[in-house]
Amino acid sequence: MRPIFSLCFVALFISGVFSQATAQEEVAAFSEITRHDQITLGNDMSVLYRKHHVLIIKNANGLDHAAYSFHQNSRNKLLAFDATVTDLITGKVVKKYKLKDLGERSLISDISLYQDDREKFFDARNFPIPCKIEIIAEHSSLDNFFINSWDPQEYWNQKVVKAEVVASYPPSVGLRFREMNFEKGPAKEVSEGSIQLKWVFEQMEPKAPNPGEDYPWVQFAPARFSLDGISSDMRTWEGFGKFYAQLIAGKDELPKQFKAEVHKMVEGATDDYEKVSRLYSYLQKNFRYLVIFLGIDGWEPRKAEDVLETKYGECKGLSTLMKGMLREVGINAQYALVFADDKKKRPLAPDFPVHSFNHAFLRIPLQDEVIWLECTNEFLPAGFSGDFTADRDVFVITGDGGFLDRTPKYAEAKFHQVKNNYSLELQPNGDANFSGSNTYGGFPAIPFWALERYADENTKKSYLNSQAAGSGAIVANFSMENIPNREVPRTTIDYSGIVQRFAQQTAKRVILPTHWKKMDADFLGEGNLNWEESLEITLLPNLSLESGIGEFKHQDNLFDYNLSSQLVDNKLIVKSNLIVHCPEPLGKEDKALLVNKINDQFKKTIILKKSEMP
């Protein structure tokens, strides 16, 4: 006979599921959690983490909420792990796990040469539903350089019965915190040699997936810290900068023989930007990106001399080499840190210094401007980083500290230009011979710069058929030129070929498009674009205008569109201009809706009447 408590749980469980199904406004809970976490800082700058989580898994989707993984290396160790899985129908323990039972895999990637990280993981799958999973784990870090943040509700569709975290630290080391998206304040206890902060959350209802929603979490950072014997103070950005200044000091020194080569590279350069551009081009052509993570090398760059000898490096090493080359020719380049390639940008608070970076690059103050140099890129012009680091808070390291700055947003029209000019000669079967000239500026030019760097001729032609030209194009001949117009990448493409079924035909009419190239989401970037298109279509002598000629304007809150067309002799001339001006970056769904709106405007047609051919 099954225990009575199991039958009661089944009744409550079914009742809960039924209630969720009948109340559409409620969000389904895949799991419920009761959790206690501890973060303990030591006098030796070490950090000890303990967790005790009890999860009730209500359906198979909730099993992901019990997954556990830990990145282990020479500085971070998983000390203990226990997990117990209980079938809530029978009340029996299904399985127990110890540290030795965890899965393990290397974290070496395709672009890593040396990396000592390994992942320990608990795979919470194939357990009976409903079940209870209790996890107790403990891990340590030798340094308090990074202190894990804490959020009480880690998953969508998870109900929090109770979540609490206790952070303890000695006053001599110190601990700073920042509450995000709530103002609760911790309970504080002071005892001899220790200060304890405690946050408690109870009865947090499950939330539906919404990546844009702000959720409560606590960010921690040390006051004093140490990393591999280098100690500093993180309470101010200046103090934090002094630590990084120590890490990079002397690393950009170049071998004597190479210094002479560097000077030869910039001979005849007319200004500092040209010097930067030449040295940057040398770096792009001769060094490859390869990650090296061993111990402190996760934060400390290799020496420029080592990068020079091996011909590879990651962001820190390549930036250090470039910094040394620029210093040799009298240009001051500043080492800078940023959180890059993240759709949700991470702002830096002037009053809360914290290590929140994953990438290094260079800030270069020239006479009339400041440019940013992405040293891992192999094809873009100097001073243009694309959206990888655009419009982000940055920590700039100086010789005696550091300061906050922000990278350019690249919102100006010159970074979002597309100009398409097509000449087409209509054929009796609806096909057309064509020649085209396209010009791209800024973000729209990036794919073509990548093509020039990595692709062969067949790949280039295939890309032009599918992306540059309009529907039905078969490119026969083409030429492509990438022009480094200061820090704005520009591409000009001239090509020719045939267009299959350019015109739609009936027995008495020919229908022509007012646009050949449809709008694509990739052209929109984060929501800015200046698009111009011109069609000159040579008509057959038996065609005359029926409708569709004239002026048309459309204004939307996100774009302005103008279209004009006229018939001159036997040539139909169609010109259009589209300006997209989104005040904020668009998400994937909003961008798709905008593209559909624009392409609806592009669907306008011109109708011609047929007469007997003479």
Coordinates of C-alpha atoms in Angstrom, one line a residue:
M1 CA 0.0 0.0 0.0
R2 CA 1.3 3.5 -0.8
P3 CA 1.7 5.9 2.1
I4 CA -1.2 8.2 2.8
F5 CA 1.0 11.3 2.4
S6 CA 1.7 10.3 -1.3
L7 CA -2.0 10.1 -2.0
C8 CA -2.6 13.5 -0.5
F9 CA 0.3 15.0 -2.5
V10 CA -1.2 13.5 -5.7
A11 CA -4.6 15.1 -4.9
L12 CA -3.0 18.5 -4.2
F13 CA -0.8 18.2 -7.3
I14 CA -3.7 17.4 -9.7
S15 CA -5.7 20.2 -8.0
G16 CA -2.9 22.6 -8.6
V17 CA -2.5 21.6 -12.3
F18 CA -6.3 21.9 -12.8
S19 CA -6.3 25.4 -11.2
Q20 CA -3.5 26.6 -13.5
A21 CA -5.3 25.2 -16.6
T22 CA -8.5 27.0 -15.7
A23 CA -6.9 30.4 -14.7
Q24 CA -5.3 31.6 -17.9
E25 CA -3.8 34.7 -16.2
E26 CA -1.7 32.5 -13.9
V27 CA 1.7 31.3 -15.0
A28 CA 2.4 27.6 -14.8
A29 CA 5.0 26.5 -12.2
F30 CA 7.2 23.8 -13.6
S31 CA 9.0 23.6 -10.3
E32 CA 9.0 25.0 -6.7
I33 CA 12.1 25.8 -4.8
T34 CA 13.2 26.4 -1.2
R35 CA 16.8 27.5 -1.1
H36 CA 19.5 28.6 1.3
D37 CA 22.8 30.0 0.0
Q38 CA 25.9 31.1 1.8
I39 CA 28.8 33.3 0.6
T40 CA 31.7 33.5 3.1
L41 CA 34.8 35.6 2.5
G42 CA 38.0 34.8 4.3
N43 CA 40.8 36.9 5.7
D44 CA 43.1 35.3 3.0
M45 CA 40.8 36.8 0.2
S46 CA 39.3 33.3 -0.5
V47 CA 35.6 32.8 -1.0
L48 CA 33.5 29.7 0.1
Y49 CA 30.1 29.1 -1.4
R50 CA 27.5 26.7 0.1
K51 CA 24.1 25.9 -1.3
H52 CA 21.1 23.8 -0.1
H53 CA 18.3 23.7 -2.6
V54 CA 15.1 21.6 -2.4
L55 CA 13.1 21.5 -5.6
I56 CA 9.7 20.0 -6.3
I57 CA 9.6 19.1 -10.0
K58 CA 6.0 19.3 -11.3
N59 CA 6.5 18.4 -14.9
A60 CA 9.4 17.4 -17.3
N61 CA 10.1 21.0 -18.1
G62 CA 11.0 21.6 -14.5
L63 CA 13.9 19.1 -14.6
D64 CA 16.0 21.7 -16.2
H65 CA 15.6 23.8 -13.0
A66 CA 17.6 21.2 -11.1
A67 CA 20.5 21.1 -13.5
Y68 CA 23.8 21.9 -11.9
S69 CA 27.2 22.7 -13.4
F70 CA 30.5 24.1 -12.1
H71 CA 33.5 25.4 -13.9
Q72 CA 36.6 24.0 -12.2
N73 CA 40.2 25.1 -12.6
S74 CA 43.3 25.7 -10.6
R75 CA 41.6 28.6 -8.7
N76 CA 38.1 27.2 -8.3
K77 CA 37.3 23.8 -6.8
L78 CA 34.1 21.9 -6.2
L79 CA 34.6 20.5 -2.7
A80 CA 31.4 18.6 -2.0
F81 CA 28.2 17.6 -3.8
D82 CA 25.2 15.6 -2.7
A83 CA 21.9 15.1 -4.5
T84 CA 18.9 13.0 -3.5
V85 CA 16.0 12.3 -5.9
T86 CA 12.7 11.2 -4.4
D87 CA 9.6 9.9 -6.2
L88 CA 6.7 11.9 -4.8
I89 CA 4.2 9.3 -5.8
T90 CA 5.8 6.4 -4.0
G91 CA 7.8 8.3 -1.5
K92 CA 10.9 6.3 -2.3
V93 CA 14.4 7.6 -2.9
V94 CA 15.2 6.9 -6.6
K95 CA 18.9 7.8 -6.6
K96 CA 21.6 9.5 -4.6
Y97 CA 24.6 11.3 -6.1
K98 CA 28.0 12.2 -4.7
L99 CA 30.8 14.3 -6.1
K100 CA 32.3 11.3 -7.8
D101 CA 29.1 10.6 -9.7
L102 CA 29.0 14.0 -11.5
G103 CA 29.7 14.2 -15.2
E104 CA 32.8 16.0 -16.4
R105 CA 34.0 17.5 -19.6
S106 CA 36.8 19.7 -20.8
L107 CA 36.0 23.3 -21.8
I108 CA 38.6 23.6 -24.5
S109 CA 37.1 25.2 -27.5
D110 CA 38.1 25.2 -31.2
I111 CA 39.9 28.6 -30.7
S112 CA 41.7 27.5 -27.5
L113 CA 45.2 26.3 -27.4
Y114 CA 45.7 26.1 -23.6
Q115 CA 42.8 26.1 -21.1
D116 CA 42.7 24.4 -17.8
D117 CA 38.9 24.7 -17.2
R118 CA 36.8 21.6 -16.8
E119 CA 33.0 21.4 -16.2
K120 CA 31.5 19.2 -13.5
F121 CA 27.8 18.7 -14.1
F122 CA 24.7 17.1 -12.7
D123 CA 22.3 16.0 -15.4
A124 CA 18.8 16.1 -14.0
R125 CA 17.0 14.0 -16.6
N126 CA 14.9 10.8 -16.7
F127 CA 13.6 11.1 -13.2
P128 CA 9.9 10.3 -12.3
I129 CA 7.4 13.1 -12.3
P130 CA 6.5 14.5 -9.8
C131 CA 9.7 14.3 -7.8
K132 CA 11.8 16.1 -5.2
I133 CA 15.4 16.8 -5.8
E134 CA 17.5 18.0 -2.9
I135 CA 21.0 19.4 -3.7
I136 CA 23.8 20.3 -1.3
A137 CA 27.0 21.7 -2.8
E138 CA 30.1 23.5 -1.7
H139 CA 32.8 25.1 -3.7
S140 CA 35.7 27.5 -3.1
S141 CA 37.7 30.2 -4.9
L142 CA 41.2 31.1 -4.0
D143 CA 40.5 34.8 -4.8
N144 CA 37.6 37.3 -4.2
F145 CA 38.3 39.0 -7.5
F146 CA 35.0 37.6 -8.8
I147 CA 32.1 37.1 -6.3
N148 CA 29.1 35.4 -7.7
S149 CA 25.9 37.5 -7.9
W150 CA 22.7 36.0 -6.4
D151 CA 19.2 36.1 -7.7
P152 CA 16.3 34.4 -5.7
Q153 CA 14.4 33.2 -8.8
E154 CA 16.8 31.8 -11.3
Y155 CA 14.3 30.3 -13.8
W156 CA 11.1 31.3 -15.6
N157 CA 8.1 29.2 -14.6
Q158 CA 9.6 28.6 -11.1
K159 CA 7.8 29.4 -7.9
V160 CA 10.0 30.4 -5.0
V161 CA 8.7 29.2 -1.6
K162 CA 11.6 30.7 0.2
A163 CA 15.0 31.9 -0.9
E164 CA 17.7 33.4 1.3
V165 CA 21.3 34.2 1.0
V166 CA 23.8 35.0 3.8
A167 CA 27.0 36.8 3.0
S168 CA 29.7 36.9 5.7
Y169 CA 33.0 38.8 5.5
P170 CA 35.8 40.1 7.8
P171 CA 35.8 43.9 8.1
S172 CA 39.5 43.9 7.1
V173 CA 38.5 42.6 3.6
G174 CA 35.1 44.2 3.2
L175 CA 32.2 43.5 0.9
R176 CA 30.1 45.8 -1.2
F177 CA 26.7 45.0 -2.7
R178 CA 24.2 46.5 -5.1
E179 CA 20.5 45.5 -5.1
M180 CA 19.1 45.4 -8.6
N181 CA 15.4 45.9 -9.3
F182 CA 14.4 46.0 -5.7
E183 CA 15.1 48.1 -2.6
K184 CA 14.8 45.7 0.3
G185 CA 18.0 46.0 2.2
P186 CA 19.6 43.1 4.1
A187 CA 19.4 42.2 7.7
K188 CA 22.8 43.0 9.2
E189 CA 24.6 41.3 12.2
V190 CA 28.0 42.3 13.5
S191 CA 30.1 40.0 15.6
E192 CA 33.7 39.9 16.6
G193 CA 35.8 39.6 13.4
S194 CA 32.8 39.1 11.1
I195 CA 29.9 41.0 9.5
Q196 CA 26.8 39.1 8.2
L197 CA 24.3 40.3 5.6
K198 CA 21.1 38.4 4.9
W199 CA 18.4 38.7 2.3
V200 CA 15.1 36.7 2.4
F201 CA 12.4 36.4 -0.3
E202 CA 9.3 34.4 0.2
Q203 CA 6.3 33.3 -2.0
M204 CA 7.6 34.6 -5.4
E205 CA 5.1 33.5 -8.0
P206 CA 6.4 32.0 -11.3
K207 CA 7.0 34.3 -14.2
A208 CA 6.4 33.7 -17.9
P209 CA 9.5 33.9 -20.1
N210 CA 10.3 37.5 -20.9
P211 CA 13.9 38.3 -21.6
G212 CA 13.3 42.0 -21.4
E213 CA 11.8 41.9 -17.9
D214 CA 13.9 43.2 -15.0
Y215 CA 14.2 40.7 -12.2
P216 CA 15.6 41.1 -8.6
W217 CA 19.2 40.1 -8.0
V218 CA 22.1 41.2 -5.7
Q219 CA 25.5 42.0 -7.2
F220 CA 28.5 41.5 -4.9
A221 CA 32.0 43.0 -5.2
P222 CA 35.0 43.1 -2.8
A223 CA 36.4 46.2 -1.1
R224 CA 39.9 44.8 -1.0
F225 CA 41.0 42.0 -3.2
S226 CA 44.0 39.9 -4.2
L227 CA 44.8 37.9 -7.3
D228 CA 47.9 35.8 -7.6
G229 CA 49.7 38.0 -5.0
I230 CA 48.7 41.3 -6.6
S231 CA 46.5 43.2 -4.2
S232 CA 44.4 46.3 -4.7
D233 CA 41.3 48.2 -3.7
M234 CA 38.1 47.9 -5.8
R235 CA 36.1 50.6 -4.0
T236 CA 37.0 53.2 -6.7
W237 CA 37.5 52.8 -10.4
E238 CA 40.9 54.5 -9.9
G239 CA 41.9 51.9 -7.4
F240 CA 40.7 49.0 -9.6
G241 CA 42.6 50.5 -12.5
K242 CA 45.8 50.5 -10.5
F243 CA 45.5 46.7 -10.3
Y244 CA 45.1 46.3 -14.1
A245 CA 48.0 48.8 -14.6
Q246 CA 50.2 46.4 -12.6
L247 CA 49.0 43.4 -14.7
I248 CA 49.8 45.0 -18.0
A249 CA 52.9 47.0 -17.0
G250 CA 55.8 46.3 -19.4
K251 CA 53.9 43.7 -21.4
D252 CA 53.9 45.9 -24.5
E253 CA 57.7 46.1 -24.8
L254 CA 58.9 45.2 -28.3
P255 CA 62.1 43.5 -29.4
K256 CA 64.7 45.9 -30.7
Q257 CA 64.8 44.4 -34.2
F258 CA 61.0 44.6 -34.5
K259 CA 61.0 48.2 -33.5
A260 CA 62.9 49.0 -36.6
E261 CA 60.3 47.1 -38.7
V262 CA 57.5 49.1 -37.1
H263 CA 59.1 52.4 -38.0
K264 CA 59.5 51.2 -41.6
M265 CA 55.8 50.3 -41.8
V266 CA 54.7 53.9 -41.1
E267 CA 57.2 55.7 -43.3
G268 CA 55.5 58.4 -45.4
A269 CA 52.3 58.3 -43.3
T270 CA 50.7 61.8 -43.4
D271 CA 48.9 61.6 -40.0
D272 CA 48.5 59.5 -36.9
Y273 CA 45.3 57.8 -38.2
E274 CA 47.2 56.5 -41.2
K275 CA 49.9 55.2 -38.9
V276 CA 47.3 53.4 -36.8
S277 CA 45.7 52.0 -40.0
R278 CA 48.9 50.6 -41.4
L279 CA 50.0 48.9 -38.2
Y280 CA 46.4 47.6 -37.6
S281 CA 46.5 46.1 -41.1
Y282 CA 49.8 44.4 -40.3
L283 CA 48.3 42.9 -37.2
Q284 CA 45.2 41.7 -39.0
K285 CA 47.1 40.0 -41.8
N286 CA 49.8 38.3 -39.7
F287 CA 48.2 37.2 -36.4
R288 CA 45.3 34.9 -35.7
Y289 CA 42.9 34.8 -32.8
L290 CA 43.6 32.0 -30.4
V291 CA 42.5 31.8 -26.7
I292 CA 45.0 30.9 -24.0
F293 CA 43.6 30.5 -20.5
L294 CA 45.9 29.2 -17.8
G295 CA 45.5 30.4 -14.2
I296 CA 45.8 34.2 -14.0
D297 CA 46.2 34.4 -17.8
G298 CA 42.4 34.6 -17.8
W299 CA 43.0 38.3 -16.9
E300 CA 46.7 38.9 -17.5
P301 CA 47.9 39.5 -21.1
R302 CA 50.9 37.7 -22.6
K303 CA 53.9 39.7 -23.4
A304 CA 53.9 41.4 -26.8
E305 CA 57.2 39.6 -27.6
D306 CA 55.6 36.2 -27.0
V307 CA 52.6 37.1 -29.3
L308 CA 55.0 38.3 -31.9
E309 CA 57.0 35.0 -31.8
T310 CA 54.0 32.7 -31.9
K311 CA 51.8 34.8 -34.3
Y312 CA 48.7 34.2 -32.3
G313 CA 46.9 35.7 -29.3
E314 CA 43.5 36.4 -27.8
C315 CA 42.1 39.9 -27.2
K316 CA 44.5 40.8 -24.4
G317 CA 47.6 39.6 -26.1
L318 CA 46.8 41.1 -29.5
S319 CA 45.8 44.4 -27.9
T320 CA 49.0 44.5 -26.0
L321 CA 51.1 43.9 -29.1
M322 CA 49.2 46.6 -31.0
K323 CA 49.6 49.0 -28.0
G324 CA 53.4 48.4 -28.1
M325 CA 53.6 49.1 -31.9
L326 CA 51.6 52.3 -31.5
R327 CA 53.7 53.5 -28.5
E328 CA 56.9 52.9 -30.6
V329 CA 55.7 55.4 -33.2
G330 CA 54.6 58.0 -30.7
I331 CA 50.9 57.2 -30.4
N332 CA 49.4 56.7 -26.9
A333 CA 47.0 53.7 -26.9
Q334 CA 45.0 52.9 -23.8
Y335 CA 44.1 49.3 -22.7
A336 CA 40.3 49.1 -22.3
L337 CA 37.9 46.5 -20.9
V338 CA 34.3 46.0 -22.0
F339 CA 31.5 43.4 -21.9
A340 CA 31.2 42.6 -25.6
D341 CA 28.9 40.7 -27.9
D342 CA 26.0 40.8 -25.5
K343 CA 22.5 41.7 -26.7
K344 CA 21.6 43.1 -23.3
K345 CA 24.4 45.6 -22.6
R346 CA 25.8 45.8 -19.1
P347 CA 26.0 49.4 -17.7
L348 CA 28.8 50.3 -15.4
A349 CA 28.0 52.3 -12.3
P350 CA 30.3 55.1 -11.4
D351 CA 29.8 54.4 -7.7
F352 CA 30.0 50.6 -7.8
P353 CA 33.3 49.3 -9.4
V354 CA 33.1 45.6 -10.3
H355 CA 34.7 43.3 -12.7
S356 CA 32.1 42.9 -15.4
F357 CA 34.1 42.4 -18.5
N358 CA 34.9 39.7 -21.0
H359 CA 36.9 41.5 -23.6
A360 CA 40.0 43.8 -24.0
F361 CA 40.6 46.3 -26.8
L362 CA 42.2 49.7 -27.3
R363 CA 41.2 53.3 -26.9
I364 CA 43.3 55.7 -29.0
P365 CA 43.0 59.5 -28.4
L366 CA 44.1 61.2 -31.6
Q367 CA 44.4 64.9 -32.1
D368 CA 40.8 65.5 -33.2
E369 CA 39.0 62.3 -32.2
V370 CA 39.0 59.2 -30.2
I371 CA 39.0 55.9 -32.0
W372 CA 38.6 52.3 -30.7
L373 CA 40.6 49.5 -32.1
E374 CA 39.2 45.9 -32.1
C375 CA 42.4 43.9 -32.2
T376 CA 40.8 40.5 -32.8
N377 CA 39.1 41.5 -36.0
E378 CA 40.8 40.4 -39.2
F379 CA 39.1 42.5 -41.9
L380 CA 37.4 45.8 -40.8
P381 CA 39.1 49.2 -41.1
A382 CA 40.8 50.8 -38.1
G383 CA 38.4 52.6 -35.8
F384 CA 35.2 50.6 -36.7
S385 CA 34.3 47.7 -34.4
G386 CA 30.8 47.0 -35.7
D387 CA 28.2 46.1 -33.0
F388 CA 30.6 43.9 -31.1
T389 CA 31.5 46.7 -28.7
A390 CA 29.4 49.6 -29.9
D391 CA 27.5 51.8 -27.5
R392 CA 28.8 50.2 -24.3
D393 CA 30.3 51.4 -21.0
V394 CA 34.1 50.8 -21.0
F395 CA 36.8 50.8 -18.3
V396 CA 39.9 52.5 -19.6
I397 CA 43.2 51.7 -17.9
T398 CA 45.8 54.4 -17.4
G399 CA 49.3 54.3 -16.0
D400 CA 48.1 55.3 -12.5
G401 CA 44.5 54.1 -12.4
G402 CA 41.5 54.2 -14.8
F403 CA 38.3 55.9 -15.8
L404 CA 34.9 55.1 -17.4
D405 CA 34.1 56.0 -21.0
R406 CA 31.6 54.9 -23.6
T407 CA 32.1 53.6 -27.1
P408 CA 30.4 55.3 -30.1
K409 CA 26.9 54.3 -30.9
Y410 CA 27.4 54.6 -34.7
A411 CA 24.0 56.1 -35.1
E412 CA 25.1 58.6 -37.9
A413 CA 23.7 58.0 -41.4
K414 CA 27.2 57.2 -42.8
F415 CA 27.2 54.0 -40.8
H416 CA 23.9 52.8 -42.2
Q417 CA 23.9 53.4 -46.0
V418 CA 22.7 51.3 -48.9
K419 CA 22.5 52.7 -52.5
N420 CA 21.3 50.4 -55.3
N421 CA 21.3 51.5 -58.9
Y422 CA 20.0 49.0 -61.5
S423 CA 19.7 49.3 -65.3
L424 CA 17.4 46.7 -66.8
E425 CA 16.5 45.8 -70.4
L426 CA 13.2 44.0 -70.5
Q427 CA 12.8 40.9 -72.7
P428 CA 9.7 39.5 -74.4
N429 CA 9.5 36.5 -72.0
G430 CA 9.6 38.7 -68.9
D431 CA 13.2 38.2 -68.1
A432 CA 15.6 41.2 -68.1
N433 CA 19.3 41.8 -68.8
F434 CA 20.7 43.9 -66.1
S435 CA 23.7 45.8 -64.8
G436 CA 24.0 47.1 -61.3
S437 CA 26.1 49.2 -59.0
N438 CA 25.6 48.9 -55.2
T439 CA 27.3 51.0 -52.5
Y440 CA 27.2 50.0 -48.9
G441 CA 28.5 52.2 -46.0
G442 CA 29.1 51.2 -42.4
F443 CA 27.2 48.1 -41.0
P444 CA 25.7 47.0 -44.4
A445 CA 29.3 46.8 -45.7
I446 CA 30.5 44.3 -43.1
P447 CA 29.5 41.1 -44.9
F448 CA 31.3 42.2 -48.0
W449 CA 34.5 43.0 -46.1
A450 CA 34.3 39.5 -44.6
L451 CA 33.8 38.0 -48.1
E452 CA 36.9 39.7 -49.3
R453 CA 38.9 38.3 -46.4
Y454 CA 37.7 34.8 -46.3
A455 CA 35.7 33.8 -49.5
D456 CA 36.8 32.5 -52.9
E457 CA 35.3 33.8 -56.2
N458 CA 32.5 31.2 -56.4
T459 CA 31.4 32.0 -52.9
K460 CA 31.4 35.7 -53.6
K461 CA 29.3 35.2 -56.7
S462 CA 26.9 33.0 -54.8
Y463 CA 26.5 35.6 -52.1
L464 CA 25.9 38.4 -54.7
N465 CA 23.1 36.3 -56.3
S466 CA 21.3 35.8 -53.0
Q467 CA 22.0 39.0 -51.1
A468 CA 23.2 41.9 -53.2
A469 CA 21.0 41.5 -56.3
G470 CA 17.2 41.0 -56.2
S471 CA 15.1 38.0 -56.7
G472 CA 15.8 35.9 -59.8
A473 CA 19.2 37.3 -60.5
I474 CA 22.0 35.2 -62.1
V475 CA 25.2 37.2 -61.9
A476 CA 27.6 36.6 -64.8
N477 CA 30.3 39.2 -64.1
F478 CA 31.2 41.3 -61.0
S479 CA 33.8 43.4 -59.4
M480 CA 33.9 44.3 -55.7
E481 CA 36.0 47.0 -54.0
N482 CA 36.3 47.6 -50.3
I483 CA 37.2 51.2 -49.5
P484 CA 38.6 52.1 -46.0
N485 CA 37.0 55.6 -45.8
R486 CA 38.6 56.6 -42.5
E487 CA 36.8 54.5 -39.9
V488 CA 33.7 53.9 -42.1
P489 CA 33.9 50.7 -44.1
R490 CA 32.5 51.2 -47.7
T491 CA 31.9 48.6 -50.4
T492 CA 31.1 49.2 -54.1
I493 CA 29.9 46.4 -56.3
D494 CA 29.5 46.5 -60.0
Y495 CA 27.9 43.4 -61.6
S496 CA 25.8 42.3 -64.5
G497 CA 23.7 39.3 -65.6
I498 CA 20.1 38.3 -66.2
V499 CA 17.0 38.4 -64.1
Q500 CA 14.5 35.6 -64.5
R501 CA 10.9 36.5 -64.5
F502 CA 11.5 40.2 -63.6
A503 CA 8.1 41.1 -65.1
Q504 CA 4.8 39.3 -64.5
Q505 CA 2.7 38.9 -67.7
T506 CA -0.9 38.3 -68.7
A507 CA -2.3 38.2 -72.2
K508 CA -2.7 41.9 -72.3
R509 CA -0.6 43.4 -69.5
V510 CA 2.9 43.4 -68.0
I511 CA 3.3 44.1 -64.3
L512 CA 6.6 45.6 -63.1
P513 CA 7.9 45.9 -59.6
T514 CA 8.9 49.3 -58.1
H515 CA 11.6 47.5 -56.1
W516 CA 13.8 44.7 -57.1
K517 CA 15.6 44.1 -53.8
K518 CA 13.5 43.3 -50.8
M519 CA 14.3 44.5 -47.3
D520 CA 16.2 42.1 -45.1
A521 CA 16.5 42.2 -41.3
D522 CA 20.3 42.1 -41.5
F523 CA 20.3 45.5 -43.1
L524 CA 18.5 47.1 -40.2
G525 CA 21.2 46.4 -37.6
E526 CA 19.8 47.9 -34.4
G527 CA 17.2 50.0 -36.2
N528 CA 18.9 52.6 -38.4
L529 CA 19.1 52.7 -42.2
N530 CA 19.3 55.1 -45.1
W531 CA 18.3 53.2 -48.2
E532 CA 18.2 54.5 -51.8
E533 CA 17.3 52.6 -54.9
S534 CA 17.0 53.5 -58.6
L535 CA 15.7 51.4 -61.4
E536 CA 16.0 52.4 -65.1
I537 CA 14.0 49.9 -67.1
T538 CA 14.2 49.9 -70.9
L539 CA 10.8 48.8 -72.2
L540 CA 9.8 46.9 -75.3
P541 CA 8.2 49.1 -78.0
N542 CA 4.8 47.4 -77.7
L543 CA 4.3 48.5 -74.1
S544 CA 2.5 51.6 -72.9
L545 CA 1.6 52.9 -69.5
E546 CA -1.7 52.0 -67.8
S547 CA -1.2 52.8 -64.1
G548 CA 1.2 53.1 -61.2
I549 CA 3.3 56.2 -62.2
G550 CA 3.6 59.1 -59.8
E551 CA 4.7 60.2 -56.4
F552 CA 4.1 58.3 -53.2
K553 CA 5.0 59.1 -49.6
H554 CA 4.5 57.1 -46.4
Q555 CA 5.4 58.1 -42.8
D556 CA 5.5 55.7 -40.0
N557 CA 6.7 56.2 -36.4
L558 CA 9.8 54.2 -37.3
F559 CA 10.5 55.0 -40.9
D560 CA 9.8 57.4 -43.8
Y561 CA 9.4 56.2 -47.3
N562 CA 9.3 58.1 -50.6
L563 CA 8.7 56.7 -54.1
S564 CA 8.6 58.4 -57.5
S565 CA 8.3 57.1 -61.0
Q566 CA 8.1 58.5 -64.5
L567 CA 8.2 57.3 -68.1
V568 CA 10.7 59.1 -70.3
D569 CA 10.6 57.9 -73.9
N570 CA 10.8 54.1 -73.6
K571 CA 12.5 54.1 -70.2
L572 CA 10.7 53.7 -66.9
I573 CA 12.6 55.5 -64.1
V574 CA 11.8 54.5 -60.5
K575 CA 13.5 56.1 -57.5
S576 CA 12.9 55.4 -53.9
N577 CA 14.3 56.4 -50.5
L578 CA 13.8 54.8 -47.1
I579 CA 15.0 56.2 -43.8
V580 CA 14.6 53.9 -40.8
H581 CA 15.0 55.8 -37.5
C582 CA 14.3 53.6 -34.4
P583 CA 14.9 55.4 -31.1
E584 CA 16.0 52.2 -29.4
P585 CA 17.4 48.9 -30.6
L586 CA 14.8 46.4 -31.8
G587 CA 14.3 42.9 -30.6
K588 CA 14.0 40.0 -33.0
E589 CA 10.2 40.0 -33.2
D590 CA 9.8 43.8 -33.5
K591 CA 12.5 43.9 -36.2
A592 CA 10.6 41.2 -38.2
L593 CA 7.4 43.2 -37.9
L594 CA 9.2 46.3 -39.1
V595 CA 10.7 44.4 -42.1
N596 CA 7.2 43.2 -43.1
K597 CA 5.8 46.8 -42.9
I598 CA 8.6 48.0 -45.2
N599 CA 8.3 45.2 -47.6
D600 CA 4.6 45.9 -47.8
Q601 CA 5.5 49.4 -49.2
F602 CA 8.0 47.8 -51.6
K603 CA 5.2 45.7 -53.2
K604 CA 3.8 48.5 -55.2
T605 CA 3.7 47.8 -59.0
I606 CA 3.5 49.6 -62.3
I607 CA 1.1 48.2 -65.0
L608 CA 1.8 48.4 -68.7
K609 CA -0.5 47.5 -71.6
K610 CA 0.5 45.4 -74.5
S611 CA -0.1 46.2 -78.1
E612 CA 0.8 44.2 -81.2
M613 CA 4.5 44.2 -82.0
P614 CA 5.1 46.2 -85.3

